[in-house]
Amino acid sequence: MEVNVPNFLPKGRLHPINIFLRKSVIFFQKYGFEIVEGPEIDTEYYNFDALNIPRYHPARDMQDTFWLKDGRLLRTHTSTMQVRSMQNRKPPVRIIVPGKCFRHEATDASHETNFYQLEGFAIDSNLKISHLTSILNKFMKELFGPEVSTRFRPGYFAFVEPGIEMDIKLENEWQEILGAGMIHPNVLKNMKISPKKYTGFAFGMGMDRLMMLYYGINDIRLSYSGDLRFLKQF
């Protein structure tokens, strides 16, 4: 036996996006949300059609979506799991879908071709938009402290009606954080759920952007650089 060999090995570290994603998931689990995962390669139906996104929508263009030769695509959002996950479930449900997404866009300090998103949705017999804004406010206060200011603005997303966007105020500047809204009746119908009997809300947030604000990182490309000097800070 070699007595001079050190009795420890260098320890690995979780990537900061994984640390932040776990923190976010734990929050929603406390409020009864079930974790669901789905395929990164999906069909046009689940990525667009099932979500009420029309064929003329620019997101379907080759310039914005990575299409495969067989007609499938790299999912552009984790919203693909809204209809897919309800194929073997019945309301009431609370679901979150963490995962990687892909969009064909130029890389800069705030954009990458692949990124992480946290999708969440709930369906029940009497959900209102106030339930949605309440859970989102609680989440932001969990991340950025009880004194953080938030606001909601009208927004358009094909799969919700009405749609809203959420901002938080950091260092006296408003930062756009996420999109959300009440699940569109057409999407509920695609889930085989009656919009006359049930309502639902949905939200989707970019984990990379939130992580950057949380840790004070100013360039998203650092997350994917593999630079140990950056990773060892977490």
GROMACS .gro file of C-alpha atoms in nm:
model
  234
    1MET     CA    1   0.000   0.000   0.000
    2GLU     CA    2   0.132   0.344  -0.093
    3VAL     CA    3   0.112   0.551   0.226
    4ASN     CA    4   0.200   0.877   0.051
    5VAL     CA    5  -0.110   0.883  -0.171
    6PRO     CA    6  -0.349   1.158  -0.053
    7ASN     CA    7  -0.665   1.024   0.109
    8PHE     CA    8  -0.897   1.254  -0.083
    9LEU     CA    9  -0.989   1.321  -0.443
   10PRO     CA   10  -1.082   1.653  -0.604
   11LYS     CA   11  -1.455   1.708  -0.569
   12GLY     CA   12  -1.683   1.793  -0.856
   13ARG     CA   13  -1.934   2.076  -0.848
   14LEU     CA   14  -2.287   2.129  -0.964
   15HIS     CA   15  -2.321   2.375  -1.250
   16PRO     CA   16  -2.477   2.706  -1.136
   17ILE     CA   17  -2.777   2.653  -1.364
   18ASN     CA   18  -2.839   2.316  -1.197
   19ILE     CA   19  -2.808   2.471  -0.851
   20PHE     CA   20  -3.056   2.742  -0.944
   21LEU     CA   21  -3.291   2.500  -1.119
   22ARG     CA   22  -3.301   2.275  -0.812
   23LYS     CA   23  -3.377   2.572  -0.590
   24SER     CA   24  -3.665   2.672  -0.817
   25VAL     CA   25  -3.807   2.321  -0.840
   26ILE     CA   26  -3.801   2.278  -0.462
   27PHE     CA   27  -4.006   2.596  -0.423
   28PHE     CA   28  -4.284   2.474  -0.650
   29GLN     CA   29  -4.279   2.128  -0.496
   30LYS     CA   30  -4.370   2.291  -0.164
   31TYR     CA   31  -4.689   2.414  -0.331
   32GLY     CA   32  -4.786   2.072  -0.460
   33PHE     CA   33  -4.644   2.085  -0.812
   34GLU     CA   34  -4.547   1.753  -0.970
   35ILE     CA   35  -4.220   1.737  -1.167
   36VAL     CA   36  -4.260   1.610  -1.523
   37GLU     CA   37  -3.990   1.571  -1.788
   38GLY     CA   38  -4.028   1.528  -2.161
   39PRO     CA   39  -3.836   1.468  -2.485
   40GLU     CA   40  -3.605   1.736  -2.622
   41ILE     CA   41  -3.685   1.614  -2.975
   42ASP     CA   42  -4.058   1.648  -3.030
   43THR     CA   43  -4.322   1.682  -3.299
   44GLU     CA   44  -4.468   1.989  -3.463
   45TYR     CA   45  -4.801   1.899  -3.307
   46TYR     CA   46  -4.690   1.919  -2.944
   47ASN     CA   47  -4.459   2.216  -2.999
   48PHE     CA   48  -4.703   2.426  -3.202
   49ASP     CA   49  -5.042   2.286  -3.306
   50ALA     CA   50  -5.153   2.159  -2.964
   51LEU     CA   51  -5.063   2.497  -2.814
   52ASN     CA   52  -5.283   2.700  -3.049
   53ILE     CA   53  -4.982   2.839  -3.238
   54PRO     CA   54  -5.102   2.893  -3.597
   55ARG     CA   55  -4.912   2.783  -3.906
   56TYR     CA   56  -4.835   3.142  -4.007
   57HIS     CA   57  -4.664   3.213  -3.673
   58PRO     CA   58  -4.298   3.322  -3.723
   59ALA     CA   59  -4.174   3.068  -3.465
   60ARG     CA   60  -4.237   2.795  -3.722
   61ASP     CA   61  -3.986   2.944  -3.966
   62MET     CA   62  -3.654   2.773  -4.034
   63GLN     CA   63  -3.482   3.085  -3.899
   64ASP     CA   64  -3.622   3.036  -3.547
   65THR     CA   65  -3.659   2.660  -3.497
   66PHE     CA   66  -3.417   2.370  -3.543
   67TRP     CA   67  -3.602   2.130  -3.775
   68LEU     CA   68  -3.485   1.773  -3.833
   69LYS     CA   69  -3.498   1.597  -4.169
   70ASP     CA   70  -3.776   1.365  -4.052
   71GLY     CA   71  -4.007   1.660  -3.975
   72ARG     CA   72  -3.951   1.660  -3.601
   73LEU     CA   73  -3.781   1.947  -3.420
   74LEU     CA   74  -3.577   2.046  -3.117
   75ARG     CA   75  -3.837   2.181  -2.876
   76THR     CA   76  -3.841   2.559  -2.852
   77HIS     CA   77  -4.004   2.555  -2.508
   78THR     CA   78  -4.099   2.307  -2.237
   79SER     CA   79  -4.463   2.399  -2.305
   80THR     CA   80  -4.461   2.091  -2.529
   81MET     CA   81  -4.547   1.893  -2.216
   82GLN     CA   82  -4.874   2.073  -2.148
   83VAL     CA   83  -5.090   1.860  -2.374
   84ARG     CA   84  -4.859   1.556  -2.372
   85SER     CA   85  -4.858   1.525  -1.992
   86MET     CA   86  -5.238   1.549  -1.973
   87GLN     CA   87  -5.288   1.244  -2.193
   88ASN     CA   88  -5.274   1.021  -1.883
   89ARG     CA   89  -5.395   1.266  -1.618
   90LYS     CA   90  -5.719   1.429  -1.515
   91PRO     CA   91  -5.772   1.759  -1.330
   92PRO     CA   92  -5.696   1.884  -1.078
   93VAL     CA   93  -5.323   1.897  -1.160
   94ARG     CA   94  -5.021   2.111  -1.078
   95ILE     CA   95  -4.719   2.040  -1.295
   96ILE     CA   96  -4.375   2.191  -1.354
   97VAL     CA   97  -4.151   2.096  -1.644
   98PRO     CA   98  -3.782   2.185  -1.613
   99GLY     CA   99  -3.567   2.122  -1.917
  100LYS     CA  100  -3.345   2.233  -2.201
  101CYS     CA  101  -3.484   2.415  -2.505
  102PHE     CA  102  -3.337   2.521  -2.838
  103ARG     CA  103  -3.388   2.820  -3.064
  104HIS     CA  104  -3.210   2.922  -3.380
  105GLU     CA  105  -3.085   3.268  -3.286
  106ALA     CA  106  -2.760   3.462  -3.271
  107THR     CA  107  -2.547   3.414  -2.960
  108ASP     CA  108  -2.465   3.718  -2.750
  109ALA     CA  109  -2.436   3.815  -2.383
  110SER     CA  110  -2.805   3.745  -2.319
  111HIS     CA  111  -2.895   3.480  -2.581
  112GLU     CA  112  -2.783   3.122  -2.647
  113THR     CA  113  -2.907   2.865  -2.895
  114ASN     CA  114  -2.978   2.628  -2.608
  115PHE     CA  115  -3.118   2.737  -2.272
  116TYR     CA  116  -3.312   2.604  -1.975
  117GLN     CA  117  -3.676   2.679  -1.914
  118LEU     CA  118  -3.916   2.607  -1.630
  119GLU     CA  119  -4.273   2.560  -1.748
  120GLY     CA  120  -4.552   2.541  -1.495
  121PHE     CA  121  -4.925   2.496  -1.523
  122ALA     CA  122  -5.225   2.411  -1.309
  123ILE     CA  123  -5.578   2.306  -1.399
  124ASP     CA  124  -5.874   2.299  -1.161
  125SER     CA  125  -6.242   2.386  -1.147
  126ASN     CA  126  -6.208   2.745  -1.026
  127LEU     CA  127  -5.860   2.880  -1.094
  128LYS     CA  128  -5.829   3.254  -1.154
  129ILE     CA  129  -5.552   3.482  -1.269
  130SER     CA  130  -5.509   3.594  -0.907
  131HIS     CA  131  -5.392   3.240  -0.822
  132LEU     CA  132  -5.130   3.273  -1.095
  133THR     CA  133  -4.999   3.613  -0.989
  134SER     CA  134  -4.993   3.503  -0.626
  135ILE     CA  135  -4.766   3.201  -0.684
  136LEU     CA  136  -4.537   3.402  -0.912
  137ASN     CA  137  -4.504   3.684  -0.659
  138LYS     CA  138  -4.417   3.432  -0.388
  139PHE     CA  139  -4.153   3.274  -0.611
  140MET     CA  140  -3.983   3.606  -0.689
  141LYS     CA  141  -3.981   3.703  -0.322
  142GLU     CA  142  -3.828   3.365  -0.241
  143LEU     CA  143  -3.546   3.436  -0.487
  144PHE     CA  144  -3.484   3.808  -0.447
  145GLY     CA  145  -3.616   3.885  -0.100
  146PRO     CA  146  -3.948   3.997   0.048
  147GLU     CA  147  -3.896   4.361  -0.051
  148VAL     CA  148  -3.858   4.299  -0.426
  149SER     CA  149  -4.105   4.496  -0.639
  150THR     CA  150  -4.302   4.316  -0.910
  151ARG     CA  151  -4.546   4.421  -1.178
  152PHE     CA  152  -4.761   4.254  -1.442
  153ARG     CA  153  -4.827   4.384  -1.793
  154PRO     CA  154  -5.059   4.261  -2.069
  155GLY     CA  155  -4.883   4.024  -2.307
  156TYR     CA  156  -4.966   3.804  -2.603
  157PHE     CA  157  -4.891   3.433  -2.618
  158ALA     CA  158  -5.098   3.208  -2.843
  159PHE     CA  159  -5.155   2.940  -2.580
  160VAL     CA  160  -5.296   3.167  -2.308
  161GLU     CA  161  -5.588   3.412  -2.290
  162PRO     CA  162  -5.546   3.660  -2.133
  163GLY     CA  163  -5.167   3.673  -2.137
  164ILE     CA  164  -4.942   3.865  -1.900
  165GLU     CA  165  -4.573   3.943  -1.862
  166MET     CA  166  -4.400   3.980  -1.528
  167ASP     CA  167  -4.122   4.224  -1.437
  168ILE     CA  168  -3.917   4.264  -1.121
  169LYS     CA  169  -3.731   4.574  -1.009
  170LEU     CA  170  -3.361   4.525  -0.937
  171GLU     CA  171  -3.125   4.816  -0.869
  172ASN     CA  172  -3.398   5.062  -0.973
  173GLU     CA  173  -3.444   4.899  -1.314
  174TRP     CA  174  -3.736   4.687  -1.428
  175GLN     CA  175  -3.633   4.350  -1.567
  176GLU     CA  176  -3.861   4.138  -1.784
  177ILE     CA  177  -3.878   3.793  -1.625
  178LEU     CA  178  -4.144   3.566  -1.771
  179GLY     CA  179  -4.463   3.520  -1.968
  180ALA     CA  180  -4.780   3.366  -1.832
  181GLY     CA  181  -5.158   3.366  -1.851
  182MET     CA  182  -5.475   3.163  -1.834
  183ILE     CA  183  -5.463   2.851  -2.051
  184HIS     CA  184  -5.642   2.911  -2.381
  185PRO     CA  185  -5.972   2.721  -2.423
  186ASN     CA  186  -5.837   2.563  -2.743
  187VAL     CA  187  -5.542   2.418  -2.552
  188LEU     CA  188  -5.775   2.277  -2.287
  189LYS     CA  189  -5.980   2.115  -2.564
  190ASN     CA  190  -5.662   1.958  -2.702
  191MET     CA  191  -5.614   1.809  -2.355
  192LYS     CA  192  -5.968   1.663  -2.379
  193ILE     CA  193  -6.072   1.897  -2.096
  194SER     CA  194  -6.390   2.105  -2.104
  195PRO     CA  195  -6.313   2.480  -2.077
  196LYS     CA  196  -6.666   2.524  -1.941
  197LYS     CA  197  -6.584   2.303  -1.643
  198TYR     CA  198  -6.217   2.376  -1.583
  199THR     CA  199  -5.976   2.668  -1.601
  200GLY     CA  200  -5.600   2.671  -1.582
  201PHE     CA  201  -5.298   2.895  -1.569
  202ALA     CA  202  -4.953   2.852  -1.721
  203PHE     CA  203  -4.616   3.025  -1.696
  204GLY     CA  204  -4.277   2.984  -1.857
  205MET     CA  205  -3.951   3.136  -1.745
  206GLY     CA  206  -3.596   3.124  -1.878
  207MET     CA  207  -3.380   2.977  -1.605
  208ASP     CA  208  -3.058   3.111  -1.753
  209ARG     CA  209  -3.176   3.471  -1.741
  210LEU     CA  210  -3.313   3.436  -1.388
  211MET     CA  211  -2.990   3.271  -1.277
  212MET     CA  212  -2.789   3.560  -1.421
  213LEU     CA  213  -2.996   3.812  -1.223
  214TYR     CA  214  -2.979   3.598  -0.909
  215TYR     CA  215  -2.600   3.559  -0.914
  216GLY     CA  216  -2.514   3.890  -1.082
  217ILE     CA  217  -2.375   3.731  -1.400
  218ASN     CA  218  -2.364   3.964  -1.700
  219ASP     CA  219  -2.285   3.720  -1.984
  220ILE     CA  220  -2.482   3.401  -2.044
  221ARG     CA  221  -2.198   3.258  -2.250
  222LEU     CA  222  -1.996   3.206  -1.932
  223SER     CA  223  -2.240   2.932  -1.832
  224TYR     CA  224  -2.149   2.726  -2.137
  225SER     CA  225  -1.779   2.812  -2.160
  226GLY     CA  226  -1.651   2.529  -1.939
  227ASP     CA  227  -1.422   2.783  -1.769
  228LEU     CA  228  -1.331   2.635  -1.430
  229ARG     CA  229  -1.253   2.980  -1.291
  230PHE     CA  230  -1.618   3.066  -1.340
  231LEU     CA  231  -1.761   2.733  -1.225
  232LYS     CA  232  -1.556   2.719  -0.904
  233GLN     CA  233  -1.734   3.030  -0.776
  234PHE     CA  234  -2.051   2.829  -0.711
   0.00000   0.00000   0.00000
